[in-house]
Coordinates of C-alpha atoms in Angstrom, one line a residue:
X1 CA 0.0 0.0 0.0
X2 CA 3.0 2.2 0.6
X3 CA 6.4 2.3 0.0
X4 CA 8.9 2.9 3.2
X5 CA 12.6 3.2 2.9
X6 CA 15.3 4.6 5.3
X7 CA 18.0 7.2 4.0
X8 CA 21.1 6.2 2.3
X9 CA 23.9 7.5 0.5
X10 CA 22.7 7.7 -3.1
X11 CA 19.3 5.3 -2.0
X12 CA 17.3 4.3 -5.6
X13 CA 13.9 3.6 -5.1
X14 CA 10.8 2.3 -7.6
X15 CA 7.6 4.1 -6.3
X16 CA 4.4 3.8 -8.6
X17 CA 2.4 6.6 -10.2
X18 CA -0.7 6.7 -8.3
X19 CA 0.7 5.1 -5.4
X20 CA 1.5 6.9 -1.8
X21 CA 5.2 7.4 -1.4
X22 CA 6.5 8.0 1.9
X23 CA 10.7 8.0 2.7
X24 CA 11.6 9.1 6.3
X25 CA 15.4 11.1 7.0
X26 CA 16.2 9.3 10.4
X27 CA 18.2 11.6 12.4
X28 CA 20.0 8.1 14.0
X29 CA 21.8 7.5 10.7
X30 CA 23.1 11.2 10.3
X31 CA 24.1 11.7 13.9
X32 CA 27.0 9.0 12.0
X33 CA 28.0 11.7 9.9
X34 CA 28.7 14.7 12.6
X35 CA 31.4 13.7 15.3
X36 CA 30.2 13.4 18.7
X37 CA 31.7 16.6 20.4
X38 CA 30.3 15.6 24.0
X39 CA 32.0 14.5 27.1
X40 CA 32.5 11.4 27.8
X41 CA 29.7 9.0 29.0
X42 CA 27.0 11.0 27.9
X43 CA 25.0 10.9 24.9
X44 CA 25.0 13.2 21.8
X45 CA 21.5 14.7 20.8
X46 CA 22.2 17.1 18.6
X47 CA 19.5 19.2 17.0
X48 CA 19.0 18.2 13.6
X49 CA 17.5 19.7 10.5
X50 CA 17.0 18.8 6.9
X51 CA 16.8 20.4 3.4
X52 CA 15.9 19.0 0.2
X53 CA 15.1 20.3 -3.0
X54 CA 15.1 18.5 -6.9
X55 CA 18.9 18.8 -7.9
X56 CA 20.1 21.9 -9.9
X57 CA 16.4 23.6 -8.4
X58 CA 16.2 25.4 -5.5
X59 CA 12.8 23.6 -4.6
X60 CA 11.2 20.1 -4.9
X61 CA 8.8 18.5 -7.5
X62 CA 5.3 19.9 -7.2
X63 CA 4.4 16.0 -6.4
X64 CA 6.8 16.0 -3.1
X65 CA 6.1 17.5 0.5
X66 CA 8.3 17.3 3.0
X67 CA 7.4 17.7 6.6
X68 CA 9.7 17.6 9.9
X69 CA 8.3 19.1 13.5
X70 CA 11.3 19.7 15.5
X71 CA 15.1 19.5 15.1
X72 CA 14.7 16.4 17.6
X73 CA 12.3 14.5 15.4
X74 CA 13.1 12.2 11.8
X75 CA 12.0 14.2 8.6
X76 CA 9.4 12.5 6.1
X77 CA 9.5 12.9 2.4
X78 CA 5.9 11.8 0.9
X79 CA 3.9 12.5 -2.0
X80 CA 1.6 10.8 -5.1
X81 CA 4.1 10.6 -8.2
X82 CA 2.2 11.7 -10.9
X83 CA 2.3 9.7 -15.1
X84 CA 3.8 12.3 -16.0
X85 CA 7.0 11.4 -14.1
X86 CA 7.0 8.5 -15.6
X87 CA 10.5 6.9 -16.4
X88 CA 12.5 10.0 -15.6
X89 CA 14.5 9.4 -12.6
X90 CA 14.0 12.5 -9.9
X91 CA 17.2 13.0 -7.9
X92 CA 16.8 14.7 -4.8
X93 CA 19.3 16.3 -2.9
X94 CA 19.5 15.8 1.1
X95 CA 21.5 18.7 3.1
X96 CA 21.3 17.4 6.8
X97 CA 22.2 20.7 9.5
X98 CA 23.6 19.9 13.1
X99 CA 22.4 22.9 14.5
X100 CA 24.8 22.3 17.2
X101 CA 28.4 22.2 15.1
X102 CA 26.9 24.1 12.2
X103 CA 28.3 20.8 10.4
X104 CA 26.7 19.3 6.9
X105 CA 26.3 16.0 5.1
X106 CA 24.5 15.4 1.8
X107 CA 23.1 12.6 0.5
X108 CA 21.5 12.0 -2.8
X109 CA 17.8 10.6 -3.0
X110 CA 17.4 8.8 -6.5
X111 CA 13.3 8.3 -7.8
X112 CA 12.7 6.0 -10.2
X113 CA 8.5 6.2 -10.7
X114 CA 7.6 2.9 -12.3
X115 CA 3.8 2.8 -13.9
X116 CA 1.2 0.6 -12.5
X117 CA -1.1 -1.4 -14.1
X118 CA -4.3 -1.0 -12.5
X119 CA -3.6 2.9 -12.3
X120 CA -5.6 4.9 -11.8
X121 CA -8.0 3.2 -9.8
X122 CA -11.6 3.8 -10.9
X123 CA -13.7 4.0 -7.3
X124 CA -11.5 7.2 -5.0
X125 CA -13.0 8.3 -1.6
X126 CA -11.0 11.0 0.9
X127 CA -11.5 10.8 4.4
X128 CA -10.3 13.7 6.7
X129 CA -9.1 12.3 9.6
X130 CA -10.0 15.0 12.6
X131 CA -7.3 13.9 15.4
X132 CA -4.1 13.0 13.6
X133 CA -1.4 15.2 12.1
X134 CA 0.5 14.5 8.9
X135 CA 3.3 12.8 10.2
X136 CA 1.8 10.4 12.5
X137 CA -0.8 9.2 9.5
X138 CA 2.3 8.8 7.3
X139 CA 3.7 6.2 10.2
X140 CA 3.4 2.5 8.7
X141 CA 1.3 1.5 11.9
X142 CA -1.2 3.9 11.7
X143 CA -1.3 3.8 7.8
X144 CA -1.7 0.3 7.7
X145 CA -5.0 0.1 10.8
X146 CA -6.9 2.8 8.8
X147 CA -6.4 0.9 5.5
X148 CA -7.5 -2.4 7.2
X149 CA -10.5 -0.4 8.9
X150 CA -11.6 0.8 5.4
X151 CA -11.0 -2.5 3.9
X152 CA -13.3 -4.0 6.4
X153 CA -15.9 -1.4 5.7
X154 CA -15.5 -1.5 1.6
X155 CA -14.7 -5.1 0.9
X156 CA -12.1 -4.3 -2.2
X157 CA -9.4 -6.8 -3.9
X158 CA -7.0 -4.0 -4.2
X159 CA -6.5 -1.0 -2.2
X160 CA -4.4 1.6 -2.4
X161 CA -3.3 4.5 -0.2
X162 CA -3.0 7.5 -3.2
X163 CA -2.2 10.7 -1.2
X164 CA -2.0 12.3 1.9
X165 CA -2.6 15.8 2.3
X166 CA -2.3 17.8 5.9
X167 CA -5.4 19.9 6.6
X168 CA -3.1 23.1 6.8
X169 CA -2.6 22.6 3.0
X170 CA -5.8 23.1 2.3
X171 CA -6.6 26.3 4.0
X172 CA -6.9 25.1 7.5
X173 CA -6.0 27.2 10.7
X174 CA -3.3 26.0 13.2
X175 CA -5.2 24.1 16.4
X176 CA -4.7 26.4 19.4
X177 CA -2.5 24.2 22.1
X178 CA -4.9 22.8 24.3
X179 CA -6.1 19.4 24.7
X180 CA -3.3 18.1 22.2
X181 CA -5.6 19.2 19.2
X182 CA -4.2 18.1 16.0
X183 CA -4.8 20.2 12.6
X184 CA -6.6 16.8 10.5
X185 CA -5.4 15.3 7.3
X186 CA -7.4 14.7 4.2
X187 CA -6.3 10.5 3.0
X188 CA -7.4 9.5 -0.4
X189 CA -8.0 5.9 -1.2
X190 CA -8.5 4.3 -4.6
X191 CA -10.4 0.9 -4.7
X192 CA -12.1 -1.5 -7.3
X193 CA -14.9 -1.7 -6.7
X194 CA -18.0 0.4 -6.4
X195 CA -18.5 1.9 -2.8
X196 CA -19.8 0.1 -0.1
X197 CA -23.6 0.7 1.3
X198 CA -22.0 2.2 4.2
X199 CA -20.5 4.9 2.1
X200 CA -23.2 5.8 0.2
X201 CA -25.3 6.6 3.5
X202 CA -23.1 9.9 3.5
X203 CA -25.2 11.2 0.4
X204 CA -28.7 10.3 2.2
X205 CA -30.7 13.7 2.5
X206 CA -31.2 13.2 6.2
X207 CA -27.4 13.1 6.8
X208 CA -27.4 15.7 4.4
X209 CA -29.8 17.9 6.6
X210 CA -27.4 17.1 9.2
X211 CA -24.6 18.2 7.9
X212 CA -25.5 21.7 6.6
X213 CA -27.2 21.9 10.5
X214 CA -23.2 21.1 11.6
X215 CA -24.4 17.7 13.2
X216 CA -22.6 14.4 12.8
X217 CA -24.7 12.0 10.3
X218 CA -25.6 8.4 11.4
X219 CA -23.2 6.4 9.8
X220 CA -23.7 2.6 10.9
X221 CA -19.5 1.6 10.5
X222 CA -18.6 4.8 11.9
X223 CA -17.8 2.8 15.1
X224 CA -15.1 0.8 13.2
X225 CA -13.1 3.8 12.8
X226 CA -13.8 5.8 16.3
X227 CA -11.8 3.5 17.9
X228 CA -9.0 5.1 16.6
X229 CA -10.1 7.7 14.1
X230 CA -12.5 10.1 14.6
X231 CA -13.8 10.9 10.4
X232 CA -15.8 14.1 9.7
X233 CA -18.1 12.1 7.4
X234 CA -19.5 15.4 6.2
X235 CA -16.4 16.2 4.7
X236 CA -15.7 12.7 3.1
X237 CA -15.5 13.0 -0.7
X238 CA -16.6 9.7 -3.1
X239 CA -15.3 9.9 -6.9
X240 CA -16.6 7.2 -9.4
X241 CA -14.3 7.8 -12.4
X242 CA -16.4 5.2 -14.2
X243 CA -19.1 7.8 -14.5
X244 CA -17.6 10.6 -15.4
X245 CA -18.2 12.1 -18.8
X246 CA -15.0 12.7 -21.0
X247 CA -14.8 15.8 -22.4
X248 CA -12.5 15.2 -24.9
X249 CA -13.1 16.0 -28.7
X250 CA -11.5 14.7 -31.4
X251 CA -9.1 17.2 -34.0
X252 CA -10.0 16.7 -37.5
X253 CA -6.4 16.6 -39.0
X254 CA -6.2 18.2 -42.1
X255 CA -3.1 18.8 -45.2
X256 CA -1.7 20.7 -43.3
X257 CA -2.3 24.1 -45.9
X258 CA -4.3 27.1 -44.8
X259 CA -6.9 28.5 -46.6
X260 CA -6.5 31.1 -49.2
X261 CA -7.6 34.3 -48.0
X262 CA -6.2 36.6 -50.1
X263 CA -2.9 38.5 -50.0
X264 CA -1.4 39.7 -47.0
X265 CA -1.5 43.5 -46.2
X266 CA 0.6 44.2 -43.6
X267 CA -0.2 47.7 -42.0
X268 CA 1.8 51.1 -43.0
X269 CA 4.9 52.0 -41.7
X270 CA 4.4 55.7 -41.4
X271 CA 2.1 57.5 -39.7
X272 CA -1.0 59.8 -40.6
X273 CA -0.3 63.2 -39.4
X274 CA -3.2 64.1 -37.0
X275 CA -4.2 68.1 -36.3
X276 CA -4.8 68.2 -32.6
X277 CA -6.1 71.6 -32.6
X278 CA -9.6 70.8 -31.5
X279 CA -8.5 68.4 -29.0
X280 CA -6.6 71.7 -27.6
X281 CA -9.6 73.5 -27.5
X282 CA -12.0 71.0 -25.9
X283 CA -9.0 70.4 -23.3
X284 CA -7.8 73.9 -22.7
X285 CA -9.2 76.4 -24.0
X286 CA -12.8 76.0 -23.1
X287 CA -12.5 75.0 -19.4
X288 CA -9.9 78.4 -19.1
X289 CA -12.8 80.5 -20.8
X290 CA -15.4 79.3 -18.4
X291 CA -13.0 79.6 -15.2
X292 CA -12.0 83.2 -16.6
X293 CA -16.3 84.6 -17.2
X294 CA -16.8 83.0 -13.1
X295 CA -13.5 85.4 -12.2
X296 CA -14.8 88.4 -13.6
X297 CA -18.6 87.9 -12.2
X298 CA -17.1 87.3 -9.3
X299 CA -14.7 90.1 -8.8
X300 CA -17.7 92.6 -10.0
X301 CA -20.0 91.4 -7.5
X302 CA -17.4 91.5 -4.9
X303 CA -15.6 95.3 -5.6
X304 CA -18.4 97.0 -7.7
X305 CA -21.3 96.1 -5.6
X306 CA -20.0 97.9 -2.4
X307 CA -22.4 100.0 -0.6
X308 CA -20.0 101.9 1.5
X309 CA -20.1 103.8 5.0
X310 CA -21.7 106.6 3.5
X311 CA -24.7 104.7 1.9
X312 CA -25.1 102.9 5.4
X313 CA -25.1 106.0 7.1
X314 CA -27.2 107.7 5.0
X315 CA -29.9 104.9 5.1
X316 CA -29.7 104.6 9.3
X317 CA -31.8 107.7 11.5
X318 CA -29.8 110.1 13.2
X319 CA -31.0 109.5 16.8
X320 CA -28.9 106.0 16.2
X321 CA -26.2 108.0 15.1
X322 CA -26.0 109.6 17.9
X323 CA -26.3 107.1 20.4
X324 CA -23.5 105.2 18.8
X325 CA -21.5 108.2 18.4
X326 CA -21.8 108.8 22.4
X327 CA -21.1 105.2 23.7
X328 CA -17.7 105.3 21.5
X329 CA -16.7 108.3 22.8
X330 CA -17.8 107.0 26.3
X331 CA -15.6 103.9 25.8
X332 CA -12.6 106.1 24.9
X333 CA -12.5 108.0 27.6
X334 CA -12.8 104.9 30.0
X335 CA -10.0 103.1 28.7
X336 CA -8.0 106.5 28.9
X337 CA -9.1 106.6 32.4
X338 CA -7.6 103.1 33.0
X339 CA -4.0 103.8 31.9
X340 CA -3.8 106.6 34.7
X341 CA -4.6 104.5 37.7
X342 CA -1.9 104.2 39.5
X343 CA -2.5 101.6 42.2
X344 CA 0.0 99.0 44.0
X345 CA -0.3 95.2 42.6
X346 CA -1.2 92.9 45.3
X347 CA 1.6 91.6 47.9
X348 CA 0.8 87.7 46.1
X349 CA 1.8 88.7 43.2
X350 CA 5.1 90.4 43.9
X351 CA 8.2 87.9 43.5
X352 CA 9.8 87.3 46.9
X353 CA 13.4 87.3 45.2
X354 CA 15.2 89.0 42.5
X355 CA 14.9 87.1 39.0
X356 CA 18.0 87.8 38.3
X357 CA 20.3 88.6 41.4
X358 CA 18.5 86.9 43.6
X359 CA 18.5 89.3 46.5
X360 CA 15.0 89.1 48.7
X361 CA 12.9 92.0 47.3
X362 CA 11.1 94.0 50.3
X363 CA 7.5 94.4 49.9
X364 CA 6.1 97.5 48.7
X365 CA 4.1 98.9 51.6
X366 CA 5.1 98.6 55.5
X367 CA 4.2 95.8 57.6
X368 CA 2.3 98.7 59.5
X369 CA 0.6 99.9 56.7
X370 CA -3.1 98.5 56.8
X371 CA -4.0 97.9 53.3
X372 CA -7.8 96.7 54.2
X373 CA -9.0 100.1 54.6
X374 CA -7.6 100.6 50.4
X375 CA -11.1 101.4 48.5
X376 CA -11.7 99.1 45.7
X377 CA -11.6 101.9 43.5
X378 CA -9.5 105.0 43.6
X379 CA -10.6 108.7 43.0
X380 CA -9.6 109.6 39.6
X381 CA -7.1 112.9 39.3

């Protein structure tokens, strides 16, 4: 159902097209590479990362993921190879980082995708598997309980794991970290045969109500998977490629000759001189026209149209004259009245030293002097 190697220097393997391939980067093997730096007696866990990428390319094949949690953990290669990969060997490249020396190694990954026969399989269904991450599903153990739980529940001859796809990939959003919640992953499975009755109760309309309610349908071999896996059967997908129409049309081949129509008149190679004098005048010269007529109202309205202090007092009665006359002259002579007053400022708001020498400044009246019996206001001279 899968294919599982361990790294080697300049590894081949034979995966099929169609076929899940999954190769794991043990750190155990690399730690050979890196010399142990530690002290005697203890043991050397160096922090380990991995790149890879297709050789001569700075990134792998568009069929290829690669997946790795923590420097402390193995690294996983995995992927569908596609027919079009077909009998070209893929070399991948393998850069292995001790983040603890800053040492390298390299290794070369050779991919020989053979074609299988009974590719592609006709009957495909994709599962999303709520509480596992990518690289625990992509574990042989695990792999190989889920294929024998849907084998039990589909009843094929042949079965085939065809890809594996993390939920992250597809738009999901990282689990917050509580509970140990896992993001999902979506697993495709090809089969023979033509989906099981259990299936098809996905596609009833009551678990179809249920579904678009956010409720779990009633699936009756549900329980053969909750043991282990909990499925979101509302997100399970069933393809029957035996149904689908092709869309394919056939080309009518001809001789090969094009059909006369007529000599070929390629276009001039000067250009037609063009009088933009119009365009000037619809661009320019009208708007500045328009803009210059609103000035001129505008300035007449706001010079020429002036009534004047003679016209107003012409137009307002004399007794108002009069009266406004008086309280001006009434104002003037109190604020000329003001500027003679000479009368002490308060003790508070006398500084009690010199700004600028800093010598104690007396106050201005005795301590004798009684300053309550000061009228508020002062007879004018």
């Amino acid at each position: 159902y899968t294919i599982l190697s361990k790294v080697h220097s300049d590894r081949n393997v034979y995966p099929s097209a169609g076929v899940l391939f999954v190769h794991v980067l043990e750190r155990e093997y690399f730690k050979g590479e890196f010399p142990p730096y530690p002290k005697p007696g203890e043991i050397s866990n160096d922090p380990i990362t991995f790149n890879t990428n297709l050789m001569g390319y700075p990134d792998r094949p568009g069929w290829l993921r690669y997946i790795q949690r923590t420097p402390y953990s193995d690294g996983v290669l995995y992927g569908s190879p596609t027919l079009e990969n077909v009998g070209k060997p893929t070399i991948i490249e393998i850069t292995a980082y001790n983040r603890r020396t800053f040492e390298t190694a390299r290794h070369n990954l050779i991919i020989n995708i053979m074609s299988a026969e009974d590719f592609p399989l006709p009957y495909q269904a994709e599962f999303f598997i709520r509480n596992m991450n990518v690289e625990e599903m992509l574990a042989s153990e695990v792999l190989g309980d889920f294929l024998g739980a849907v084998k039990n529940v589909w009843q094929p001859e042949r079965l085939n794991a065809i890809n594996i796809t993390s939920a992250l990939d597809r738009g999901g959003r990282v689990p917050l970290p509580i509970n140990d919640m896992k993001e999902g992953v979506y697993v495709m499975v090809g089969a023979d045969v033509p989906f099981s009755s259990c299936l098809r109760e996905v596609e009833n309309p009551q678990n179809q109500l249920r579904c678009s309610q956010e409720m779990e349908p009633l699936i009756t071999c549900d329980k053969k998977f909750r043991t282990q896996f909990h499925i979101d059967w509302c997100k399970i997908s069933l393809v029957d490629n035996t149904k689908q129409v092709s869309t394919f049309q056939e080309v009518i081949r001809g001789e090969g000759i094009l059909p006369d129509g007529g000599e070929y008149k390629p276009p001039s190679d000067t250009l037609k001189s063009r009088d933009y004098y119009s365009d000037f005048l619809i661009t320019l010269a009208v708007p500045s026209a328009v803009a210059l007529v609103l000035f001129l109202i505008l300035a007449y309205i706001m010079c020429c149209r002036r009534e004047g202090v003679e016209k107003r007092n012409m137009q307002t009665p004399d007794i108002q004259l009069v009266h406004h006359s008086a309280i001006q002259k009434s104002t003037k002579e109190l604020r000329d009245m003001s500027k003679n007053r000479e009368i002490a400022w308060p003790l508070s708001t006398l500084p009690v030293f010199h700004p600028v020498t800093g010598e104690i400044v007396p106050p201005l009246h005795a301590d004798a002097y009684d300053n309550t019996s000061m009228p508020l206001m002062q007879r004018q001279q």
